[in-house]
Coordinates of C-alpha atoms in Angstrom, one line a residue:
X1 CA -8.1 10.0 -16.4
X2 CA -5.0 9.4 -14.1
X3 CA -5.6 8.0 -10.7
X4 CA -4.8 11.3 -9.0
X5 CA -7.8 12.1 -10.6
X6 CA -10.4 9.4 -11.2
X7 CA -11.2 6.1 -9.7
X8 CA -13.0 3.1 -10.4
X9 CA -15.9 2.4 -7.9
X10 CA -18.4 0.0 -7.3
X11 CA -21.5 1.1 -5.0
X12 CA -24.8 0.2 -4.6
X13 CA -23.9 -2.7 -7.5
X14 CA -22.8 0.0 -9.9
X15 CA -19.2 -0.2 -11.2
X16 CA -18.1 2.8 -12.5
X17 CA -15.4 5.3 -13.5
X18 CA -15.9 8.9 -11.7
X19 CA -13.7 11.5 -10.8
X20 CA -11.9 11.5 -7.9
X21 CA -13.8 14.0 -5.0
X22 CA -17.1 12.5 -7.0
X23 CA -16.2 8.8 -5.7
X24 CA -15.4 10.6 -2.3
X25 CA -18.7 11.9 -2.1
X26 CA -20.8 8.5 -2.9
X27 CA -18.6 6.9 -0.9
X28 CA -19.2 8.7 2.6
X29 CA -23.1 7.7 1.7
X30 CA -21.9 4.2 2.6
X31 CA -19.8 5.9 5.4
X32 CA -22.5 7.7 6.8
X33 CA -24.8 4.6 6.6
X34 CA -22.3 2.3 8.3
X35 CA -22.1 4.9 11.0
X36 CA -25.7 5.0 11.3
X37 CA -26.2 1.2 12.0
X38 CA -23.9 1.9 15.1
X39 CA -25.0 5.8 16.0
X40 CA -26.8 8.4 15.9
X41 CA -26.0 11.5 17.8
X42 CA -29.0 13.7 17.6
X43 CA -32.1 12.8 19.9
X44 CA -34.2 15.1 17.3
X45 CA -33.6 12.4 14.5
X46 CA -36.0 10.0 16.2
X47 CA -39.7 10.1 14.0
X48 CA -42.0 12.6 15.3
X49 CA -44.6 11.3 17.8
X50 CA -47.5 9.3 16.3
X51 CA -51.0 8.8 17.7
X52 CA -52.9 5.5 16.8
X53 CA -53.6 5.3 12.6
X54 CA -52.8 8.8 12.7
X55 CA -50.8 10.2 9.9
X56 CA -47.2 10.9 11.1
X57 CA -45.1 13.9 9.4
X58 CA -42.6 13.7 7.3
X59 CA -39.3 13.1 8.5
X60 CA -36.8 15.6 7.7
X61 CA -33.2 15.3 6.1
X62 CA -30.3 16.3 7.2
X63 CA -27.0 16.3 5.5
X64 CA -24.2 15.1 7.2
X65 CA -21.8 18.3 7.2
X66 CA -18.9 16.9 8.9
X67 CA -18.2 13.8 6.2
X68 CA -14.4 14.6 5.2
X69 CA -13.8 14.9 1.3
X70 CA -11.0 12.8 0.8
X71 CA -11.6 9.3 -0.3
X72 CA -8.9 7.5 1.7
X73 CA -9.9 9.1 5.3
X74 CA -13.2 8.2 4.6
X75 CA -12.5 4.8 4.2
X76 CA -9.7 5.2 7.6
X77 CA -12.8 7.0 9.0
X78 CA -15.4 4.4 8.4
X79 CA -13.2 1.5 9.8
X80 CA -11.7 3.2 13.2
X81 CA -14.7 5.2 14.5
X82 CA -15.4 4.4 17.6
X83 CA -19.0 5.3 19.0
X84 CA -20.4 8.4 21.5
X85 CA -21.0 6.8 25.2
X86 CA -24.0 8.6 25.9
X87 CA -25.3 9.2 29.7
X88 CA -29.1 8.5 30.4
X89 CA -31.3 10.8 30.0
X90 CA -34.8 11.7 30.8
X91 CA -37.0 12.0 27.0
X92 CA -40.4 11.3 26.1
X93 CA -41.0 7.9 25.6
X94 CA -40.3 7.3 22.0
X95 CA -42.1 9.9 20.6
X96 CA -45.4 9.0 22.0
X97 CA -47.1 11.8 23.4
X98 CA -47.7 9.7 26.6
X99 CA -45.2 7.1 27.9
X100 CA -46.0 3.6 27.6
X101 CA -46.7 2.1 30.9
X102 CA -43.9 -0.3 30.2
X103 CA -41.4 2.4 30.6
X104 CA -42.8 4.1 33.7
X105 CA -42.8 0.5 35.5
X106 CA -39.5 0.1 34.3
X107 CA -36.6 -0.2 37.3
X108 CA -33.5 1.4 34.5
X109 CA -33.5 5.1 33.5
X110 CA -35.1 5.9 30.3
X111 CA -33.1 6.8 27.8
X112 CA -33.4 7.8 24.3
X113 CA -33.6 5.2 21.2
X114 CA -31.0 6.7 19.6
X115 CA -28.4 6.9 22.5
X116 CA -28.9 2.9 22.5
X117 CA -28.3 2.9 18.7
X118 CA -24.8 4.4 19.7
X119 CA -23.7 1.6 22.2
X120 CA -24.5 -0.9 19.0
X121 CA -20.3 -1.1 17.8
X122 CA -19.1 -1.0 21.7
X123 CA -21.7 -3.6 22.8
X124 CA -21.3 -5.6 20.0
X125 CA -17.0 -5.9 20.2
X126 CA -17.1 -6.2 23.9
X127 CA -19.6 -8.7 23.5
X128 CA -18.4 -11.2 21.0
X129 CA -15.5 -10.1 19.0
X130 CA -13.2 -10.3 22.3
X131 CA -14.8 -12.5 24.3
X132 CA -13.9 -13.1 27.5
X133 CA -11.5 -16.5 28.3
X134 CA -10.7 -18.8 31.0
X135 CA -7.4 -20.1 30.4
X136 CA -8.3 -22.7 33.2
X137 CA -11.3 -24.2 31.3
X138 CA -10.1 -23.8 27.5
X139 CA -13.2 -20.4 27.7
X140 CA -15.9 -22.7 28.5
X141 CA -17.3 -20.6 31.3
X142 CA -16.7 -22.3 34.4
X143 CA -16.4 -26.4 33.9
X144 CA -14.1 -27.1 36.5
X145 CA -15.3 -29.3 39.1
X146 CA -15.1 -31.9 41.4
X147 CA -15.3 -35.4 39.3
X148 CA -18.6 -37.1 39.7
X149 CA -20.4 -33.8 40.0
X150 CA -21.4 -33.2 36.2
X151 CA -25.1 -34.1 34.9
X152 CA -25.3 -36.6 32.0
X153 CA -29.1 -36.8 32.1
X154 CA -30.2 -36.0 29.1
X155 CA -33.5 -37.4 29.0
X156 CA -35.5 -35.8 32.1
X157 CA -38.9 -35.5 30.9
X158 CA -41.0 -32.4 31.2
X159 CA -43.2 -31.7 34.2
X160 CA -45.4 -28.6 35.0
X161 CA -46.2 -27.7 38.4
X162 CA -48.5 -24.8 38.4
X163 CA -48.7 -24.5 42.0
X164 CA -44.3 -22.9 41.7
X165 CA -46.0 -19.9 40.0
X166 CA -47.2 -17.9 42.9
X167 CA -48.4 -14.2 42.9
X168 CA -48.7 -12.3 39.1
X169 CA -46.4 -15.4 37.8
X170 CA -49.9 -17.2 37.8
X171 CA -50.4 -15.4 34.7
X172 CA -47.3 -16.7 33.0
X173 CA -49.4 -19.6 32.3
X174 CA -52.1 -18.0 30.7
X175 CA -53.3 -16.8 26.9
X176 CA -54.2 -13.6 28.1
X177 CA -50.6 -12.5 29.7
X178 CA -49.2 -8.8 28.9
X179 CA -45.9 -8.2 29.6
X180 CA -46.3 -4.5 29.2
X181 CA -47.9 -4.3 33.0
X182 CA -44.8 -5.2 35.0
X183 CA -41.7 -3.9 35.7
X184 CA -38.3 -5.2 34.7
X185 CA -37.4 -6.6 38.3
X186 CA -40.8 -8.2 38.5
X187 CA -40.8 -10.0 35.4
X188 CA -37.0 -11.3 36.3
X189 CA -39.0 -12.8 39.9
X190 CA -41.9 -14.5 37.3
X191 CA -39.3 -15.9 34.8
X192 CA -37.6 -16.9 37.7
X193 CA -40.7 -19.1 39.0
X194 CA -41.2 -20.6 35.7
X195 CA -37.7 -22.4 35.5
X196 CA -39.1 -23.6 39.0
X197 CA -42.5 -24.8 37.8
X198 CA -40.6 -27.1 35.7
X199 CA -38.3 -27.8 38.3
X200 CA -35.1 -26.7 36.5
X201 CA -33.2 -25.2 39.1
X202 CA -33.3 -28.1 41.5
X203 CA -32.7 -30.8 38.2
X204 CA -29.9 -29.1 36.9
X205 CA -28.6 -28.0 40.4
X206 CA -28.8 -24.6 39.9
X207 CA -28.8 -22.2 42.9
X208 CA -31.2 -19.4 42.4
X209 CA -29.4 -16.7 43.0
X210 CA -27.2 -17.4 39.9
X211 CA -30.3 -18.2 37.8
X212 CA -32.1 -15.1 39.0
X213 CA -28.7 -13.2 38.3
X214 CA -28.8 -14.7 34.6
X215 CA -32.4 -13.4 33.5
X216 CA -31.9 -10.0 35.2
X217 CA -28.4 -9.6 33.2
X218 CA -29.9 -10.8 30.2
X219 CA -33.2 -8.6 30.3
X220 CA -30.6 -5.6 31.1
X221 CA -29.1 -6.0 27.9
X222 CA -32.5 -5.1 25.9
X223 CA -32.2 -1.8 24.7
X224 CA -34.8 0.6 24.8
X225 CA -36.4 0.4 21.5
X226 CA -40.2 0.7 20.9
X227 CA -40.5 -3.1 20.1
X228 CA -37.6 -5.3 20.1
X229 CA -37.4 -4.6 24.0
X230 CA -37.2 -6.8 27.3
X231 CA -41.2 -6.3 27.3
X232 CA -40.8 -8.5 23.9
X233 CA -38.4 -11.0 25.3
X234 CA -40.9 -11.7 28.5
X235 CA -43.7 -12.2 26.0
X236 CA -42.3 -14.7 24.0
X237 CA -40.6 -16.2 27.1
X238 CA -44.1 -16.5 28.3
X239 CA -45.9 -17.9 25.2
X240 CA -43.0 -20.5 25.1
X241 CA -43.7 -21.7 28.5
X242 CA -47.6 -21.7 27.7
X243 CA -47.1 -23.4 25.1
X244 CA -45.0 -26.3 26.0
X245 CA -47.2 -26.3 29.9
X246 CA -50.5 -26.8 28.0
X247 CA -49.4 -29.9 26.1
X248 CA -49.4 -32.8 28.1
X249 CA -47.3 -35.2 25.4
X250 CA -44.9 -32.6 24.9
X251 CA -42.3 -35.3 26.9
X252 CA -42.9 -37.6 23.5
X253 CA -41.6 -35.1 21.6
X254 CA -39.1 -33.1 24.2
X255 CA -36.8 -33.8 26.8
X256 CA -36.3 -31.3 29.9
X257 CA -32.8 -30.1 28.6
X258 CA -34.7 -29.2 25.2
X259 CA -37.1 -27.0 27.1
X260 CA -33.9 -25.4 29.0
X261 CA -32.2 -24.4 26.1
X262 CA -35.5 -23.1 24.4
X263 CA -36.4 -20.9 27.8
X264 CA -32.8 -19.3 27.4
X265 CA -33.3 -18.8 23.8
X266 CA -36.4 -17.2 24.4
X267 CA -34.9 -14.7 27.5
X268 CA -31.6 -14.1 24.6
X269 CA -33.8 -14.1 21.4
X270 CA -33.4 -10.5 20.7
X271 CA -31.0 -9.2 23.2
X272 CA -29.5 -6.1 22.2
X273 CA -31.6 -5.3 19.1
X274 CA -31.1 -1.8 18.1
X275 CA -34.3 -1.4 16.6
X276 CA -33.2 -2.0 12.7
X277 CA -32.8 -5.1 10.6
X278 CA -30.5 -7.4 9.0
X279 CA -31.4 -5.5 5.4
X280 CA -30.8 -2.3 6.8
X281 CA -27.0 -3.7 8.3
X282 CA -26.4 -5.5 4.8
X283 CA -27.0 -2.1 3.0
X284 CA -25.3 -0.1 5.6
X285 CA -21.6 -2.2 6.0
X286 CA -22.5 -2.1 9.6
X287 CA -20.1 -3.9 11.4
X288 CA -22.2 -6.4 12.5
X289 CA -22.8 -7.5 8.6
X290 CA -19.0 -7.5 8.0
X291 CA -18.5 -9.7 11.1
X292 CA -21.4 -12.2 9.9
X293 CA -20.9 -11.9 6.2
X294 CA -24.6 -10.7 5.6
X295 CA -26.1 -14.2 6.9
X296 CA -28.7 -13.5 9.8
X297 CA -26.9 -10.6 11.1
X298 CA -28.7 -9.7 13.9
X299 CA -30.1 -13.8 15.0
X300 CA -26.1 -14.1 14.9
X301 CA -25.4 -11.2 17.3
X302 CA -28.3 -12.5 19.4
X303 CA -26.6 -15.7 20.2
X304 CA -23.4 -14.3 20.8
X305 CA -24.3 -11.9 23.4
X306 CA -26.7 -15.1 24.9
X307 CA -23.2 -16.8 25.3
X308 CA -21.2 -14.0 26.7
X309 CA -23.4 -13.7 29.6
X310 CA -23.3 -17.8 30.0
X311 CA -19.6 -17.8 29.9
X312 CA -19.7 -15.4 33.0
X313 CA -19.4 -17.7 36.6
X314 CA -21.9 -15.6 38.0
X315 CA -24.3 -16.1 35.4
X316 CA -23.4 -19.2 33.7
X317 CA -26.1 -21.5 34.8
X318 CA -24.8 -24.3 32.6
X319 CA -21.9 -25.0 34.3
X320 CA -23.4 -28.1 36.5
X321 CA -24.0 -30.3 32.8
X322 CA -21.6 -32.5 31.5
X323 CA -18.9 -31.0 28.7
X324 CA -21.7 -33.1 26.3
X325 CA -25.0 -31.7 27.2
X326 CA -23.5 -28.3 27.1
X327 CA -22.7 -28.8 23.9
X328 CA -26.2 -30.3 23.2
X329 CA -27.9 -27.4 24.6
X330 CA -25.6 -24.8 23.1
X331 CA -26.3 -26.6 19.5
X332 CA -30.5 -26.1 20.4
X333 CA -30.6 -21.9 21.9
X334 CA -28.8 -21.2 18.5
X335 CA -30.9 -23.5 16.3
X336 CA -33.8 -21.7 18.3
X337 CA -32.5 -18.1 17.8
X338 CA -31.6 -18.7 14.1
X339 CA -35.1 -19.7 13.5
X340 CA -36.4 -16.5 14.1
X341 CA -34.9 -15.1 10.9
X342 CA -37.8 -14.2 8.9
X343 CA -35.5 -15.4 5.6
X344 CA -35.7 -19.0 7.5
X345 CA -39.0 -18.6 7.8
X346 CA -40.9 -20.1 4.3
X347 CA -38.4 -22.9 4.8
X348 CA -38.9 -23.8 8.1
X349 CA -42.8 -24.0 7.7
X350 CA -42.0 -26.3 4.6
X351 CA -40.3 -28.4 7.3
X352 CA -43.0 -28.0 9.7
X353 CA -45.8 -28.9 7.3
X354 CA -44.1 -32.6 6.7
X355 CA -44.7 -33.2 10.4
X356 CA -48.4 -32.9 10.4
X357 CA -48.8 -36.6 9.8
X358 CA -45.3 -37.2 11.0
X359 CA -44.7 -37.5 14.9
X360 CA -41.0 -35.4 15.8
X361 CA -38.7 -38.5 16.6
X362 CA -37.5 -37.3 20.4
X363 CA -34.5 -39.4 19.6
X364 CA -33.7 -37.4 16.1
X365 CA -31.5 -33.6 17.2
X366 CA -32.9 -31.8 14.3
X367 CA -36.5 -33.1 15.0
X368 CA -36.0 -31.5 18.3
X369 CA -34.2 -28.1 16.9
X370 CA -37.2 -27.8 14.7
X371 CA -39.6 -28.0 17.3
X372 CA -38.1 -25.7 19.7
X373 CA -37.3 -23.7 16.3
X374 CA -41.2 -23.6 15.4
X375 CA -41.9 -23.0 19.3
X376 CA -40.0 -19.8 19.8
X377 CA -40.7 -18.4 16.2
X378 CA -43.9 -19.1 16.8
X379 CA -44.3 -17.4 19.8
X380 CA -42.4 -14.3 18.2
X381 CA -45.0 -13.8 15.9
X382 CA -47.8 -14.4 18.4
X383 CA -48.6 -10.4 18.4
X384 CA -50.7 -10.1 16.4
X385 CA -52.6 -13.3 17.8
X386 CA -52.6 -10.9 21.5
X387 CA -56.0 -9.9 22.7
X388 CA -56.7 -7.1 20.5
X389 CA -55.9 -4.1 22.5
X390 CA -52.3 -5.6 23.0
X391 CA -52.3 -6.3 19.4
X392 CA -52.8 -2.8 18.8
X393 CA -49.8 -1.2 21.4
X394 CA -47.5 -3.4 19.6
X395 CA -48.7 -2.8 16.2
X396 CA -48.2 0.5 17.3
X397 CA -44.6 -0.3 18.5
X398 CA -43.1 -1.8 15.6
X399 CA -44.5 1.1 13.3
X400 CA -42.0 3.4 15.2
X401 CA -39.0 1.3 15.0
X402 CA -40.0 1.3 11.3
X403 CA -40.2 5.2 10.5
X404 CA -37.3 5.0 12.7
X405 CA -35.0 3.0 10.4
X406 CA -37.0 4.4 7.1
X407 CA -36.0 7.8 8.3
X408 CA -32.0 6.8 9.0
X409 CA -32.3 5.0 5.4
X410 CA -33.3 8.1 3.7
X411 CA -30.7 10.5 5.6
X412 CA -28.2 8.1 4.3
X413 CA -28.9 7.7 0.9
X414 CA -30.2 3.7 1.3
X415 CA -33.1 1.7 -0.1
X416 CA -36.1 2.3 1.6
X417 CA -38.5 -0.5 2.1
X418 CA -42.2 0.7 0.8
X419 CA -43.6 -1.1 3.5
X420 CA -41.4 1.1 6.1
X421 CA -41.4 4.1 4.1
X422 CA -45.2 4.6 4.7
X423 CA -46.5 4.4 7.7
X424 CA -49.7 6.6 7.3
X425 CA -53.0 5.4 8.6
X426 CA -53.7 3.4 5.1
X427 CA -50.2 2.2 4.9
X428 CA -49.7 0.5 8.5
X429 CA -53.6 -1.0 8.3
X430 CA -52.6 -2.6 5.2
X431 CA -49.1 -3.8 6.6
X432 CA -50.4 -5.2 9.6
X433 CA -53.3 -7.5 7.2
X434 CA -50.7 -8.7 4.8
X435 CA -48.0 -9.4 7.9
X436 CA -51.0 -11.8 9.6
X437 CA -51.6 -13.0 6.3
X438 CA -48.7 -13.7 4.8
X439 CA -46.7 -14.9 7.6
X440 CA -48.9 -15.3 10.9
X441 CA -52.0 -17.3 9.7
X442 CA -49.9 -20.3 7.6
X443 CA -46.9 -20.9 10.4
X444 CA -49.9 -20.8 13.1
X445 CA -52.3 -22.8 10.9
X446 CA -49.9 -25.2 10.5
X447 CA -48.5 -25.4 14.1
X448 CA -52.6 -25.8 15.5
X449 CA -52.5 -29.2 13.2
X450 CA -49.8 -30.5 15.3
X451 CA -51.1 -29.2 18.6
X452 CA -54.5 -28.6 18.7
X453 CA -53.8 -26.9 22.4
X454 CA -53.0 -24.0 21.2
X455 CA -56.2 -23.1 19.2
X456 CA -57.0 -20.2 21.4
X457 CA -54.2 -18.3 20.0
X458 CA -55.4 -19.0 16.1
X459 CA -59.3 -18.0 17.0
X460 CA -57.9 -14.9 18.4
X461 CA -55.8 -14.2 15.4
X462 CA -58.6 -14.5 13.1
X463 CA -60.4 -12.3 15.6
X464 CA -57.7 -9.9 15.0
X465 CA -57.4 -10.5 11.2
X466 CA -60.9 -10.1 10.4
X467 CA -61.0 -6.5 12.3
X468 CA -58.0 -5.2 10.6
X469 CA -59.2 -6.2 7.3
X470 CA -62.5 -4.4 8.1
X471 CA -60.5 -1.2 9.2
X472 CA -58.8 -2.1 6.1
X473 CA -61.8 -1.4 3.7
X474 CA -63.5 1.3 5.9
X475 CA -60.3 3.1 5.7
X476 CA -59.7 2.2 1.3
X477 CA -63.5 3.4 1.7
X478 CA -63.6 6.8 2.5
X479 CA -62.9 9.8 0.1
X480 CA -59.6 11.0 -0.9

């Protein structure tokens, strides 16, 4: 027909001729998806609450009513709107029917998950599409300083000093840690103590003030979300520390600039995580998968905002290293944040594998961004390896952000994963054993070979395997 009344399309791979208000009406699909991946207005479109292994309800559907009908203000639509600054606001935590303790402990106002989905587009530009310069120091953050007072040391080697970790930070070097029993402000002081233990602050001449000011603006930046949440960040943060402390060669492997740059990683290795993936992004146009071309979306946005916050004077606490160790250590938190990807992950572990007979050459970079890579992922996926009942609370966590983004993917008209889609008791049982098995048991396996001091973190993840799978079959077992 004539192009006031057809058009050729192509969506969702499909290339196709269609009339005119039919192409309108697949299009605002993608509309409505892209808008999704940056807000979502109603509080009633978060999952119904779930209780542990219980079977949640369906989630409903609701059309979007106020998509417009005429192809090219859809697509004006879909690149100028701007998202809904929504005030705080007292909810029920998540949907669970009692509020995680995390929440109650925390020292920010609770607000809902899908207010913080909305701040996703404004956090996102004001974070790293207009980022903020100083003319004075070519946007470095602030470099300009006396001569003679830059660090060029780039070869300090690592030493732990328990005794700096006073009070609960005691427990920061521990297998048993849970990050869920503190409070925000209090896990800022412990993160704090850590840098001390290994003596960055007075090393790297940083005053405390700005290095406490860095972890508390960083942590702030977490949103809300069941799992991907400052709780998360101090966990890993914490396993990172444990598991650099407990090896007493690390220094053959490491310097103390590497173990900088993986504790800032760690603090900025999810920061500002909405709660959805980079497959839900991709499908959805989001902005954030137009600004990074589909490649680890949200590892990608991760780094960014890390950088905003250490191009600020008041919380940049690199600005006492040289212009080269900057660079250094700039090149190893995004190398460390990248390798959390879970599409970088059978690769990686290929890498890793070739090292169990192979020392890492300290003198080689990416020997050293694979180890601080293979550190912080591994401590990512050190859930399941908890102590069981914290296994279970974030088993439980993760399976809300995924109805979460299964339900957004089915309001919008988008691929739903299976493994997202169902999340009855069966289905998250059965997620949770192939996850550790599949992922968890080979990269810690492997890691175990090369540091045999952290084997209390594989016997408790077969601990933890072995009772899933037999909830597994007592569950398959019962009758329909």
């Amino acid at each position: 027909g004539s192009s006031n009344r057809s058009r050729q399309v192509e969506l969702f791979g499909e290339t196709t001729v269609i009339p005119k208000k039919d192409a309108s009406r697949r299009l605002s699909q993608v509309v409505g998806a892209v808008r999704a991946a940056r807000k979502v207005q109603h509080s009633d479109d978060f999952p119904e609450s779930i209780q542990e292994y219980d079977s949640p309800r369906a989630d409903s559907v609701k059309s979007d009513s106020s998509r417009s009908t005429h192809f090219d203000n859809l697509c004006t639509t879909a690149l100028s709107s701007k998202p809904i600054d929504f005030e705080p606001e007292a909810v029920e935590a998540f949907g669970y029917s009692d509020p995680p303790s995390d929440i109650g402990a925390s020292t920010r106002s609770v607000t809902s998950f899908s207010s913080f989905v909305s701040r996703q587009s404004k956090q996102a530009s004001s974070s790293s599409v207009q980022p903020e310069r100083f003319p004075e120091t070519l946007g470095l953050g602030d470099l300009a300083r006396e001569p003679g007072s830059e660090l060029h040391n780039d070869d300090l080697p690592i030493k732990f000093d328990q005794s700096k970790l006073i009070g609960h930070s005691s427990e920061m070097n521990s297998w048993s840690f849970d990050s869920l029993k503190y409070s925000e402000a209090e896990l800022v002081a412990m993160m704090v103590h850590c840098f001390e233990a290994f003596d960055i602050p007075n090393l790297f001449l940083i005053p405390l003030p700005k290095l406490t000011a860095f972890v508390a603006q960083a942590l702030s930046k977490y949103n809300k979300t069941p799992f991907h949440n400052a709780k998360h960040a101090s966990h890993v943060f914490q396993n990172c520390v444990r598991m650099v402390a407990v090896v007493p060669t690390m220094d053959q492997s490491l310097s103390l600039i590497d173990v900088f740059a993986l504790l800032i990683a760690a603090i900025c290795h999810d920061i500002d995580h909405v709660g959805t993936n980079n497959t839900f992004h991709i499908n959805a146009w989001s902005e954030l998968s137009l600004r990074y071309n589909d490649i680890s979306i949200m590892e990608q946005h991760h780094c960014a905002v890390c950088f905003k916050i250490l191009t600020a004077p008041e919380t940049d606490i690199l600005s006492c290293l040289s212009y080269r160790s900057r660079s250094i250590v700039r090149k190893l938190i995004c190398a460390c944040i990248l390798s959390t990807d879970m599409n970088n992950h059978s690769k990686n572990l290929r890498m890793l594998q070739s090292h169990a007979q192979i020392p890492f050459d300290k003198q080689d970079l990416d020997d050293r961004m694979l180890l601080l890579g293979t550190i912080l992922h591994t401590a990512d996926l050190c859930n399941p390896a908890l102590p069981l009942v914290q296994a279970k609370q974030w088993e439980k966590r993760i399976s809300q952000e995924f109805r979460f983004q299964a339900a957004q993917e089915r309001k919008f008209g988008l691929p739903v994963a299976p493994f997202m889609e169902r999340q009855d008791q069966q289905s998250r049982i059965a997620n949770q054993v192939h996850f550790i098995q599949t992922f968890a048991v080979p990269l810690w396996r492997t890691a175990v070979q090369i540091f045999p001091q952290w084997t209390p973190r594989m016997l408790q993840l077969r601990k933890n395997s072995d009772y899933f799978r037999r909830l597994k079959n007592v569950i398959n077992e019962k009758p329909k």
